[in-house]
């Protein structure tokens, strides 16, 4: 397998508005990030992915860009950015930018120009259509609820927005627009950034003719993802982007692609495809929902074998053929410990277990800010305390549909993106040390207990456990390049796998349950003992080698020692 720096890297995602405020306006900023670079260096991360910091009205916290060449003043200046890049590089930390290319803000000059008249030279930079029989041009539903179409009074036509109406979709059939995008990406490359995350990249191409989706109730808009996700032409566009812009610079790229399985993902990340290094897939994120889109607010119970099946499929299908991007949480998802672990009595144990999982899978691990201290979901009582546009749209729609308030709030507590967007908890002082002013969103009430300062002091903290895992990943190539093999696929509580590289073999045992569970050495494992590399509990002396008792959310990683009879063979 080809070695690449981005396969060996550990990525840390920063959601700037909630990371660290340096000037007391309650909003996280670039200087705040700079002030925490040493913290990140100590943790051991190699790459920081920074969510959008460009000029933006902030309807979707920066995922609505109005100027790709400028920094939004609340985050700082371009000088601050240059300083961040330099100071990160001085510490051998790379910077990955988040590029939103599916849409811009409705305040982007291109859109202002585009909407000004039907004959505007930029009209075709976006997707405009006439209504059909006084209705929307088609019945597609937006990810944030309602139709994807918004009527623009001035010209009487509708523009398409897969996300909010403040985020009109760019038209990737327009070469002039595409060249403007190329120019902009070259500009950032010239600055020396080290990679890009391509937001919503799966959606830049829409089905020819924008056909209606099948619709049982013809008056409603419906989920129509298949008409705007992962269509064939996306691949042509990505290859062209590589040929014209990215090739020759040793950067890392990751695309956000919902709605695909590993076979389809290989069309993006296959070694010979020259499209993207990795994609963020969503299959494990839909485990607890019936689907993506607006249906993601509904919940469904899931079992560990289902998670194993999904992850194993990705691990094995991409082995030697492509590369995985592994994550359990990000700025769009609930907190990983609340979702896959136990954020009550086993918060510390389960956060460490999930860390072990994330860092021992094949692929590049992405840690989301706060995961390293076990930050949890929050449940604000009042809708006024929520800021996320998706959450607020969902609330409004639920009200219109007369869904009981309690049910709506319960869904929000579970699934709202604001769960991940409360301020980073730095210490036990007011506002968790995030800001001297009033934070733009409320701090999670558990900050006195869950914070960086406390974690740094406690040698048994989740933070120190992450640090150790990251360091281990640097020492043992098998953790990066080893082949993944699942054991015990049907065990309802234990997730067990090996990673093998030449003669080296790791055994990872994870207890995903709150019960104590027996683990018996499977016969197919031709090793009799192992050296314990890391575990999230103190080990009990005299434990039987072949039979182990795993406590709630216990995680152990062994480096296996081959049976003596086999040693001769090698
Ligand atoms: C991606 C981003 C999300 C944003 C959306 C629209 O899913 O991660 O935060 O709202 O795209 O840009
Ligand atoms: Ca600030």
PDB file of C-alpha atoms in Angstrom, residues 12 14 19-20 30-46 48 83-84 86-95 372 424 426 452 456 463-464 467 470:
ATOM      1  CA  UNK A  12      -8.676  17.726  14.450  1.00  0.00           C
ATOM      2  CA  UNK A  14     -12.304  23.131  14.624  1.00  0.00           C
ATOM      3  CA  UNK A  19     -13.613  27.153  19.784  1.00  0.00           C
ATOM      4  CA  UNK A  20     -12.011  30.120  21.546  1.00  0.00           C
ATOM      5  CA  UNK A  30      -8.681  33.030  14.557  1.00  0.00           C
ATOM      6  CA  UNK A  31      -6.622  34.557  17.337  1.00  0.00           C
ATOM      7  CA  UNK A  32      -8.409  32.221  19.679  1.00  0.00           C
ATOM      8  CA  UNK A  33      -7.264  29.297  17.553  1.00  0.00           C
ATOM      9  CA  UNK A  34      -3.702  30.632  17.480  1.00  0.00           C
ATOM     10  CA  UNK A  35      -3.709  30.803  21.274  1.00  0.00           C
ATOM     11  CA  UNK A  36      -4.547  27.088  21.415  1.00  0.00           C
ATOM     12  CA  UNK A  37      -2.021  25.780  18.900  1.00  0.00           C
ATOM     13  CA  UNK A  38       0.287  24.575  21.641  1.00  0.00           C
ATOM     14  CA  UNK A  39      -2.598  22.712  23.207  1.00  0.00           C
ATOM     15  CA  UNK A  40      -3.258  20.976  19.883  1.00  0.00           C
ATOM     16  CA  UNK A  41       0.409  20.252  19.363  1.00  0.00           C
ATOM     17  CA  UNK A  42       0.602  18.611  22.782  1.00  0.00           C
ATOM     18  CA  UNK A  43      -2.414  16.506  21.944  1.00  0.00           C
ATOM     19  CA  UNK A  44      -0.451  15.319  18.925  1.00  0.00           C
ATOM     20  CA  UNK A  45      -2.674  16.224  16.000  1.00  0.00           C
ATOM     21  CA  UNK A  46      -1.112  16.775  12.576  1.00  0.00           C
ATOM     22  CA  UNK A  48      -6.455  21.118  11.688  1.00  0.00           C
ATOM     23  CA  UNK A  83      -0.328  34.255  11.137  1.00  0.00           C
ATOM     24  CA  UNK A  84      -2.330  31.170  12.009  1.00  0.00           C
ATOM     25  CA  UNK A  86       2.579  30.323   9.777  1.00  0.00           C
ATOM     26  CA  UNK A  87       2.334  29.495  13.448  1.00  0.00           C
ATOM     27  CA  UNK A  88       0.693  26.167  12.700  1.00  0.00           C
ATOM     28  CA  UNK A  89       3.392  25.337  10.159  1.00  0.00           C
ATOM     29  CA  UNK A  90       6.103  26.322  12.646  1.00  0.00           C
ATOM     30  CA  UNK A  91       4.665  23.598  14.863  1.00  0.00           C
ATOM     31  CA  UNK A  92       4.390  21.143  11.973  1.00  0.00           C
ATOM     32  CA  UNK A  93       0.634  21.321  12.016  1.00  0.00           C
ATOM     33  CA  UNK A  94      -1.069  21.495   8.641  1.00  0.00           C
ATOM     34  CA  UNK A  95      -4.189  23.472   7.820  1.00  0.00           C
ATOM     35  CA  UNK A 372     -10.877  14.728  23.535  1.00  0.00           C
ATOM     36  CA  UNK A 424     -15.441  24.455  23.841  1.00  0.00           C
ATOM     37  CA  UNK A 426     -11.556  25.217  28.536  1.00  0.00           C
ATOM     38  CA  UNK A 452      -9.628  21.060  29.445  1.00  0.00           C
ATOM     39  CA  UNK A 456      -4.836  18.230  31.741  1.00  0.00           C
ATOM     40  CA  UNK A 463      -7.526  13.874  27.098  1.00  0.00           C
ATOM     41  CA  UNK A 464      -4.445  11.954  28.231  1.00  0.00           C
ATOM     42  CA  UNK A 467      -2.777  11.738  23.625  1.00  0.00           C
ATOM     43  CA  UNK A 470      -2.220   9.327  19.019  1.00  0.00           C
TER      44      UNK A 470
END
